[in-house]
XYZ file of N, CA, C and O in Angstrom:
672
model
N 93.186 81.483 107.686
C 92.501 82.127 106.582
C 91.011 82.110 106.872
O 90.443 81.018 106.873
N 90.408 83.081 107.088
C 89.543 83.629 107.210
C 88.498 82.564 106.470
O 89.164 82.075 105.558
N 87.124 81.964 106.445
C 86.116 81.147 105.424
C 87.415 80.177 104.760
O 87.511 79.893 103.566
N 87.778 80.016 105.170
C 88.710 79.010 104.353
C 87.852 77.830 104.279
O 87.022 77.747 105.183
N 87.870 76.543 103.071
C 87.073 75.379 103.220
C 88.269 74.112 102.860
O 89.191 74.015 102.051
N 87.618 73.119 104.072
C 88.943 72.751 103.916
C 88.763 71.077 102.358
O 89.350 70.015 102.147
N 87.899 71.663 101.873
C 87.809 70.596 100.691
C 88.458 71.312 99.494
O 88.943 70.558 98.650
N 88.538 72.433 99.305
C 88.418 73.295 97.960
C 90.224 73.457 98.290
O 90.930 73.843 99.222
N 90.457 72.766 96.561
C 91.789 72.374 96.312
C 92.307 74.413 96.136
O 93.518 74.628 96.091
N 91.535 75.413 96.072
C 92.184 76.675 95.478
C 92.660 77.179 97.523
O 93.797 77.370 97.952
N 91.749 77.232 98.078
C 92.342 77.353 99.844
C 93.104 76.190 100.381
O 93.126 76.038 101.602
N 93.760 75.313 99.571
C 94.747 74.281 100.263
C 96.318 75.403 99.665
O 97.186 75.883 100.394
N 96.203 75.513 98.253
C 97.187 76.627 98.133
C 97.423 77.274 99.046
O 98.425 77.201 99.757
N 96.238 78.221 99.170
C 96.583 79.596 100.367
C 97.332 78.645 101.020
O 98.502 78.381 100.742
N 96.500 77.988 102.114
C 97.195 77.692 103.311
C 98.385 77.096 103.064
O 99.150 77.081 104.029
N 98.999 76.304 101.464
C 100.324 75.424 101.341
C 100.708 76.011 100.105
O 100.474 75.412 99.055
N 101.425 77.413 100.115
C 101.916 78.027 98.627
C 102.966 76.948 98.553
O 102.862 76.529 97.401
N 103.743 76.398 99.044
C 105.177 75.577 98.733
C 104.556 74.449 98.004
O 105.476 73.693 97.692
N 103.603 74.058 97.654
C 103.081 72.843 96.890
C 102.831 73.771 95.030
O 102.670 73.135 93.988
N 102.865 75.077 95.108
C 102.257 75.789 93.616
C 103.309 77.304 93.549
O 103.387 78.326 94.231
N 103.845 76.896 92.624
C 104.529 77.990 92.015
C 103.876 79.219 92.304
O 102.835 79.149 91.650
N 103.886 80.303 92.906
C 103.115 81.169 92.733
C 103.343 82.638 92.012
O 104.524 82.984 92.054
N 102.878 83.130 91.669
C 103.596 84.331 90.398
C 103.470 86.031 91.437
O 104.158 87.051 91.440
N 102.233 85.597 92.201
C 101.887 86.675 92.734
C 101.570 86.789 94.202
O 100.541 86.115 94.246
N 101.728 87.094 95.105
C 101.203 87.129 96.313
C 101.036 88.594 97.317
O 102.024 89.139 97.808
N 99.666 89.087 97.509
C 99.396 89.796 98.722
C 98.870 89.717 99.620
O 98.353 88.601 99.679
N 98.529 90.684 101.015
C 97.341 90.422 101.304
C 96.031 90.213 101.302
O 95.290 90.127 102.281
N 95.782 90.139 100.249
C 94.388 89.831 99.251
C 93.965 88.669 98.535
O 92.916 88.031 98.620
N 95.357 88.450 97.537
C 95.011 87.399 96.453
C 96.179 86.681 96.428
O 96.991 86.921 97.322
N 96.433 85.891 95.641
C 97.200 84.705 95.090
C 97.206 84.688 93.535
O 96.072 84.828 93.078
N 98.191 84.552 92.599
C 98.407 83.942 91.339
C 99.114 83.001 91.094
O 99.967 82.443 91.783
N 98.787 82.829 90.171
C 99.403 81.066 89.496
C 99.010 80.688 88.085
O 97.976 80.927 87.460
N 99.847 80.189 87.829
C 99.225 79.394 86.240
C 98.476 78.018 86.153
O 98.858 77.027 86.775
N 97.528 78.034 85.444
C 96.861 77.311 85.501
C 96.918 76.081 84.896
O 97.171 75.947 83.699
N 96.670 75.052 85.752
C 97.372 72.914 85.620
C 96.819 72.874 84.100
O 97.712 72.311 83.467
N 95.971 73.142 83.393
C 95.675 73.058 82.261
C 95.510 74.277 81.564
O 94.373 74.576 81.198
N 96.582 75.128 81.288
C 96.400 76.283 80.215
C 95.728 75.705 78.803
O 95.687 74.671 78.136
N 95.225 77.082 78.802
C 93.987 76.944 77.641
C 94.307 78.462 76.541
O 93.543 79.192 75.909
N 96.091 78.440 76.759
C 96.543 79.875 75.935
C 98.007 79.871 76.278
O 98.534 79.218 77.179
N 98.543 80.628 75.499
C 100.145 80.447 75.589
C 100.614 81.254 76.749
O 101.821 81.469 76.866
N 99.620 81.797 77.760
C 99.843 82.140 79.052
C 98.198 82.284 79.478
O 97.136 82.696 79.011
N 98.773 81.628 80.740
C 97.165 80.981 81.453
C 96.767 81.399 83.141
O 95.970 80.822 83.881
N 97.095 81.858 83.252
C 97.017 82.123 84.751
C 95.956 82.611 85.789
O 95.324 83.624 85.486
N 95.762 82.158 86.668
C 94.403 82.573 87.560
C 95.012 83.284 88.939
O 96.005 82.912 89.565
N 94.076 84.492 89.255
C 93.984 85.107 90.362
C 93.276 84.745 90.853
O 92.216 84.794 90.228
N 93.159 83.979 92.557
C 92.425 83.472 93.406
C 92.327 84.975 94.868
O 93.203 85.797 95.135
N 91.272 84.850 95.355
C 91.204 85.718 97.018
C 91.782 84.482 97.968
O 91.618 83.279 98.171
N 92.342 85.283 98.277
C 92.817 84.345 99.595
C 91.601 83.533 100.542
O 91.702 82.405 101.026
N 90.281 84.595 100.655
C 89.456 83.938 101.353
C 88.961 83.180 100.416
O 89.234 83.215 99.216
N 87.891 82.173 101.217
C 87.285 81.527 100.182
C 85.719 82.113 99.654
O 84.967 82.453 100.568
N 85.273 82.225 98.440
C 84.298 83.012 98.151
C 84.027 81.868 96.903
O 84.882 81.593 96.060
N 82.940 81.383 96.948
C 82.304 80.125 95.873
C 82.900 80.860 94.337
O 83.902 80.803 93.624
N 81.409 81.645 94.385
C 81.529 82.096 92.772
C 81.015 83.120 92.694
O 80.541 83.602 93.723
N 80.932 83.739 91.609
C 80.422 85.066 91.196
C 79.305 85.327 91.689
O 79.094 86.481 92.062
N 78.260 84.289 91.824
C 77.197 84.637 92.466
C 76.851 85.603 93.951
O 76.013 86.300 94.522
N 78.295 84.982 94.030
C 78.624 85.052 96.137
C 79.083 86.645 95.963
O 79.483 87.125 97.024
N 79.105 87.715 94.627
C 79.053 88.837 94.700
C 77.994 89.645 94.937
O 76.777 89.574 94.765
N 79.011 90.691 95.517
C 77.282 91.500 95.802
C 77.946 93.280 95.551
O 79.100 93.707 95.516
N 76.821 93.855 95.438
C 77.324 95.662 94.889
C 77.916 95.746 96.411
O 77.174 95.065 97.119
N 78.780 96.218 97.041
C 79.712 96.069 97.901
C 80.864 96.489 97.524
O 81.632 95.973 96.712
N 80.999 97.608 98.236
C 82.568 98.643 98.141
C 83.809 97.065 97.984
O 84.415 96.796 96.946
N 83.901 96.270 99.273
C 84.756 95.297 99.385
C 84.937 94.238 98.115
O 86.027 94.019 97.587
N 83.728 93.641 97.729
C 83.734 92.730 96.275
C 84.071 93.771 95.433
O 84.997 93.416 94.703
N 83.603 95.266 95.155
C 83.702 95.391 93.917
C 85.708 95.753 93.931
O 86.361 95.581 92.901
N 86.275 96.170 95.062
C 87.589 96.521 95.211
C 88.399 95.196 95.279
O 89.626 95.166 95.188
N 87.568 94.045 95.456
C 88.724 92.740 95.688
C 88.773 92.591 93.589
O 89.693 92.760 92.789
N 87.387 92.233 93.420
C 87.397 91.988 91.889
C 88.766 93.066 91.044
O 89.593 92.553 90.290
N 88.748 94.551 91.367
C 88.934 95.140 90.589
C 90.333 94.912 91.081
O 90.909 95.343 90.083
N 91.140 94.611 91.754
C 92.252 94.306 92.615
C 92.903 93.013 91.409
O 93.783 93.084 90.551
N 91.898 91.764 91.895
C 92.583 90.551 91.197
C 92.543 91.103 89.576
O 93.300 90.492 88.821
N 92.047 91.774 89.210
C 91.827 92.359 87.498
C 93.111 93.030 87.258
O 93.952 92.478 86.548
N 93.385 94.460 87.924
C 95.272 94.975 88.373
C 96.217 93.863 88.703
O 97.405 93.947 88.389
N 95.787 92.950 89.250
C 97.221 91.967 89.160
C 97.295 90.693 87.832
O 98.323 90.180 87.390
N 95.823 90.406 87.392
C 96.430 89.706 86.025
C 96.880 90.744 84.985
O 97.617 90.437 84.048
N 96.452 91.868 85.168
C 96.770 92.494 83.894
C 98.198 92.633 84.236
O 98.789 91.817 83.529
N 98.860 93.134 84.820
C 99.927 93.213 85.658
C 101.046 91.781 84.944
O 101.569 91.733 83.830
N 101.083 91.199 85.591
C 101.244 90.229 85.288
C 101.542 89.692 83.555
O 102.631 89.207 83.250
N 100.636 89.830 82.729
C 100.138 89.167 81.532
C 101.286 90.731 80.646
O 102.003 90.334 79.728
N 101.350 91.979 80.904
C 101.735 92.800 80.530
C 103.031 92.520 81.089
O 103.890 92.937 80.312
N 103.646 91.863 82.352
C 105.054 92.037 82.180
C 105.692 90.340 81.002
O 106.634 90.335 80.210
N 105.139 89.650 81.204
C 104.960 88.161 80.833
C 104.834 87.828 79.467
O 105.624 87.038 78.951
N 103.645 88.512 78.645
C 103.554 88.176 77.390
C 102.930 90.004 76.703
O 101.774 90.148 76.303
N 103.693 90.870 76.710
C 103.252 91.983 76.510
C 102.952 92.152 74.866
O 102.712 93.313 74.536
N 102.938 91.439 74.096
C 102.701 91.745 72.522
C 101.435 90.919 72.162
O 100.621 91.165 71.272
N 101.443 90.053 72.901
C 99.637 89.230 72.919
C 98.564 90.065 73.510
O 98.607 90.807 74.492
N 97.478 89.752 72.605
C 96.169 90.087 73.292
C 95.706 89.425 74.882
O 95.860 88.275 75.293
N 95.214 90.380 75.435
C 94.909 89.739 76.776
C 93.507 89.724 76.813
O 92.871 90.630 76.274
N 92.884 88.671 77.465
C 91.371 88.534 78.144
C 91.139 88.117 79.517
O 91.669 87.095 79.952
N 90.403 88.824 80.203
C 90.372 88.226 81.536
C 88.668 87.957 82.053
O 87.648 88.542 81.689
N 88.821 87.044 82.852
C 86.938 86.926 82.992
C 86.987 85.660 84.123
O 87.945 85.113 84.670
N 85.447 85.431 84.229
C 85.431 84.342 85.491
C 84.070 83.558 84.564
O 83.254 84.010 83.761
N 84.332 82.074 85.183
C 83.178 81.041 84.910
C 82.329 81.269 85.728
O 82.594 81.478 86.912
N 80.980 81.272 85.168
C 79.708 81.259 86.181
C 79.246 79.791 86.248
O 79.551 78.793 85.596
N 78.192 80.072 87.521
C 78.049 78.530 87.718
C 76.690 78.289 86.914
O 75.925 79.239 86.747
N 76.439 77.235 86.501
C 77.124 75.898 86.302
C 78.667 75.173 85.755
O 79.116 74.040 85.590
N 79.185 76.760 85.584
C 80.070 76.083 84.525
C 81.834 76.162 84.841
O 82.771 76.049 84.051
N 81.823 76.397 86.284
C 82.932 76.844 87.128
C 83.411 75.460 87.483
O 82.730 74.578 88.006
N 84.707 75.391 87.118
C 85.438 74.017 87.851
C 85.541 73.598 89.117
O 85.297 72.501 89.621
N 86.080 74.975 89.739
C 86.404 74.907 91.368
C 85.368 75.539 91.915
O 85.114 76.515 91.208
N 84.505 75.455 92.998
C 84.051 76.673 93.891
C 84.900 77.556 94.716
O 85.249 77.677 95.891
N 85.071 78.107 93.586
C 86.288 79.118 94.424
C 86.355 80.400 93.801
O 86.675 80.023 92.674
N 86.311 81.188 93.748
C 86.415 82.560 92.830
C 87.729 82.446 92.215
O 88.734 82.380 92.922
N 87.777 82.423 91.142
C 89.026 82.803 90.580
C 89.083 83.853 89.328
O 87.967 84.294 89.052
N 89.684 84.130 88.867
C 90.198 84.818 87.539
C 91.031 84.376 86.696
O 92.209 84.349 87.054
N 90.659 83.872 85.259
C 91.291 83.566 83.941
C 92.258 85.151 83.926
O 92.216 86.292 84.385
N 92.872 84.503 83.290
C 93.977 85.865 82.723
C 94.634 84.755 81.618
O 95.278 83.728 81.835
N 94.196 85.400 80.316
C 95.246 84.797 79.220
C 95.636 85.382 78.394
O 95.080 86.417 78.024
N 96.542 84.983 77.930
C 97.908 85.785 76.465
C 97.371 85.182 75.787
O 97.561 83.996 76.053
N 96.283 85.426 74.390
C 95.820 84.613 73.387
C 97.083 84.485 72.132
O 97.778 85.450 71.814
N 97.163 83.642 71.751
C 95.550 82.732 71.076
C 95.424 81.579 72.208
O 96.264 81.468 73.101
N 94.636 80.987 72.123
C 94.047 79.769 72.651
C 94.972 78.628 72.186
O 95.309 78.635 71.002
N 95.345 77.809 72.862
C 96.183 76.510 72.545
C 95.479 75.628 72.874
O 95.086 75.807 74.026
N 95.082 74.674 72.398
C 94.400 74.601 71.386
C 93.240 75.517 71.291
O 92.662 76.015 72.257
N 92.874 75.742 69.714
C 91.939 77.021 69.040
C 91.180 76.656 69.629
O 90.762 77.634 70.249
N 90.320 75.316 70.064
C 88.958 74.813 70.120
C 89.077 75.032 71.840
O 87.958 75.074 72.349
N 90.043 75.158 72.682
C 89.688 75.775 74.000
C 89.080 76.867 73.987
O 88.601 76.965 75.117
N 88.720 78.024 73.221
C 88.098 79.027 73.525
C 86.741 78.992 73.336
O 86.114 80.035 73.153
N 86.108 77.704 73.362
C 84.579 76.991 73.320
C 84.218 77.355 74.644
O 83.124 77.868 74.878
N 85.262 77.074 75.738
C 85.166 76.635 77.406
C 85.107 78.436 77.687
O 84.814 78.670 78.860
N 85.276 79.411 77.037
C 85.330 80.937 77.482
C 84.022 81.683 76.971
O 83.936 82.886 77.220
N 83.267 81.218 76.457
C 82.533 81.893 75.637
C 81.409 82.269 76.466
O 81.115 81.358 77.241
N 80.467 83.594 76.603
C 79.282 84.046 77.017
C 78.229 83.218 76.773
O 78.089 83.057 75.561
N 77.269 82.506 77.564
C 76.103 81.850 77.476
C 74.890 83.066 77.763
O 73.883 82.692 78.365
N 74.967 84.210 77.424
C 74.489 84.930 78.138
C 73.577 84.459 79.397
O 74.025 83.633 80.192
N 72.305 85.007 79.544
C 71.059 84.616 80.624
C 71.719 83.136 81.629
O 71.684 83.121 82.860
N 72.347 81.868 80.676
C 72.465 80.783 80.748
C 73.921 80.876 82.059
O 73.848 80.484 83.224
N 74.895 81.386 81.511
C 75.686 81.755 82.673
C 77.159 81.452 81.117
O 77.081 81.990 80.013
N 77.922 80.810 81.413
C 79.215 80.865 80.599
C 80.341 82.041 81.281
O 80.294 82.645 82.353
N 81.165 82.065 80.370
C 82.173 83.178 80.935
C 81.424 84.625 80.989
O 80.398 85.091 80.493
N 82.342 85.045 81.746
C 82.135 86.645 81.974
C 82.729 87.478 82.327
O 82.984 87.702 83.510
N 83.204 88.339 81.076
C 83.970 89.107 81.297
C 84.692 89.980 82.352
O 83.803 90.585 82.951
N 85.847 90.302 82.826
C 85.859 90.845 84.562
C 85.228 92.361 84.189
O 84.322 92.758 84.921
N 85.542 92.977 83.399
C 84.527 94.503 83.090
C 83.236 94.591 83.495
O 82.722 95.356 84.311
N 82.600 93.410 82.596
C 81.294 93.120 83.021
C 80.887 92.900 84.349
O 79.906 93.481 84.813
N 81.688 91.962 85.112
C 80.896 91.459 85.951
C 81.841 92.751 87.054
O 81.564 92.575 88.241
N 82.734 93.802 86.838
C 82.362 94.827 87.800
C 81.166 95.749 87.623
O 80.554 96.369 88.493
N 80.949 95.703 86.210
C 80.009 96.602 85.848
C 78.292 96.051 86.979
O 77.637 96.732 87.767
N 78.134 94.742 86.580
C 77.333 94.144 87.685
C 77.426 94.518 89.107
O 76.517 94.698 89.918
N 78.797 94.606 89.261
C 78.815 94.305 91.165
C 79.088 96.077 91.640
O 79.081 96.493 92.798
N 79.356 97.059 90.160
C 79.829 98.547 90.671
C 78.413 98.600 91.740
O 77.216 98.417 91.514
N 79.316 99.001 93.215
C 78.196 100.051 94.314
C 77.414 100.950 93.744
O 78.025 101.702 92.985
N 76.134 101.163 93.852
C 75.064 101.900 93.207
C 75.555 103.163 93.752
O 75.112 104.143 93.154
N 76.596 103.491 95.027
C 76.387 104.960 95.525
C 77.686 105.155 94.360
O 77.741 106.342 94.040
N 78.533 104.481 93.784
C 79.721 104.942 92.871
C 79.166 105.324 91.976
O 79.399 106.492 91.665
N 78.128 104.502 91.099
C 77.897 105.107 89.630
C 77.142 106.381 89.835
O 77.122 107.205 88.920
N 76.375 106.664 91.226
C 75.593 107.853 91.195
C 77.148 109.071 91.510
O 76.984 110.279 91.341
N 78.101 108.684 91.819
C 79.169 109.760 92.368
C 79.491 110.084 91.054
O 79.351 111.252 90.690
N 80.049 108.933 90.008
C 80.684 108.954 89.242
C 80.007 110.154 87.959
O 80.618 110.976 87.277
N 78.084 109.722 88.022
C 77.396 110.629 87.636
C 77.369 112.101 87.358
O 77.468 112.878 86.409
N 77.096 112.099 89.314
C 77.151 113.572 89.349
C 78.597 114.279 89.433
O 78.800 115.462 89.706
N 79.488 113.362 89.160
C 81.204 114.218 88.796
C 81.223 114.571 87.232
O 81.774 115.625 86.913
N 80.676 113.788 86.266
C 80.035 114.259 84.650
C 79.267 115.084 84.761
O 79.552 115.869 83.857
N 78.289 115.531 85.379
C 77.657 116.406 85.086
C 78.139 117.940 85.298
O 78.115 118.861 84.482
N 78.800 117.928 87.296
C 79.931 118.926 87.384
C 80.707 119.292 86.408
O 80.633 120.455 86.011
N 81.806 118.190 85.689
C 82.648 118.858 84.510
C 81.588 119.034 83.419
O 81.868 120.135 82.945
N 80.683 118.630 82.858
C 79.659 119.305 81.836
C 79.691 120.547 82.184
O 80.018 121.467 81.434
N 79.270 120.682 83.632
C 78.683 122.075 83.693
C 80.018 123.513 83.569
O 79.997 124.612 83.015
N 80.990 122.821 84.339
C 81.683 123.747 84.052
C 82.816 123.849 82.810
O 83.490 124.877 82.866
N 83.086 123.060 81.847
C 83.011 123.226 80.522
C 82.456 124.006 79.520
O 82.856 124.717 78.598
N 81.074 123.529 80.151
C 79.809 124.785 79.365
C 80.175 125.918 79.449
O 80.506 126.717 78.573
N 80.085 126.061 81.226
C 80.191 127.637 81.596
C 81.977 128.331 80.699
O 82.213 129.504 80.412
N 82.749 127.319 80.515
C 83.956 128.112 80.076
C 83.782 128.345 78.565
O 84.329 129.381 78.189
N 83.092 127.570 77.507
C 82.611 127.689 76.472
C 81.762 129.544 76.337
O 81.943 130.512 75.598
N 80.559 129.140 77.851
C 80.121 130.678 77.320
C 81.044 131.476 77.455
O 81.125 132.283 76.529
N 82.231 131.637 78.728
C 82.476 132.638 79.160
C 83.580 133.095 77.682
O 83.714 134.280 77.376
N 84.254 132.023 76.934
C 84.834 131.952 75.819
C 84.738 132.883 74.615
O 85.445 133.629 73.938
N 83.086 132.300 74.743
C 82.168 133.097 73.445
C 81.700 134.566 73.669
O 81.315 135.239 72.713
N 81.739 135.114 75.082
C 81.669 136.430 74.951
C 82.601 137.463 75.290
O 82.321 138.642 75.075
């Protein structure tokens, strides 16, 4: 495994799935439920490589496609598993990350116990959880949102133009 570290209990998995139940496995990521659920389904998406924390993101076609990857497999997951619960998914920033390891919360709320959802909450500036939306919204490649841009403006334009051609 590629950056693997050999202290960080989330790359002893990779390298020893027969020690952790695993829910999910590709060439990419890993799932599992998590030793202390904090919801009546708890589960984390790990990268196979090792990548600290959110910080260790960067606007990058590759981060923003691994993030949006492990996001398709908890939802995945949480929708075949507990499909009538609300779902939330997000990552701890540091200071406030257990493992150095990238992972992903994925939970079926409510919170078990209520007072675990203290440990999820936005610190904004400060760091706390963060939402996985958000933090693609952070890591989206600057050349995507300009594509994504000028593909709105294309259908504006030709909308418009069918509006005039409509009206006369």
């Amino acid at each position: 495994m590629a950056g693997a570290n050999q202290a960080c209990i989330f790359c002893e998995i990779v390298r020893n799935p027969t020690t952790t139940r695993l829910l999910h496995t590709d060439e990419k990521v890993i799932a599992f439920q998590d030793i202390k659920p904090a919801a009546q389904r708890h589960y984390l998406v790990i990268p196979k490589e090792h990548i600290p924390t959110v910080n260790d993101l960067q606007r990058r076609d590759e981060d923003y496609s691994l993030v949006r990857h492990m996001l398709s497999v908890g939802q995945e997951l949480l929708r075949k598993d507990a499909p009538q619960n609300i779902h939330r998914f997000g990552f701890h920033q540091p200071p406030f990350n257990s493992v150095d390891h990238l992972h992903l919360h994925c939970f079926a709320l409510p919170y078990v116990p209520r007072w675990k959802a203290i440990k999820y909450k936005s610190l904004g500036p400060l760091g706390g959880f963060i939402e996985a939306e958000t933090l693609l919204e952070k890591i989206r490649p600057l050349l995507s949102k300009v594509l994504v841009t000028v593909n709105e403006i294309i259908i504006l334009q030709l909308n418009w133009r069918r509006c005039v051609l409509a009206a006369s």
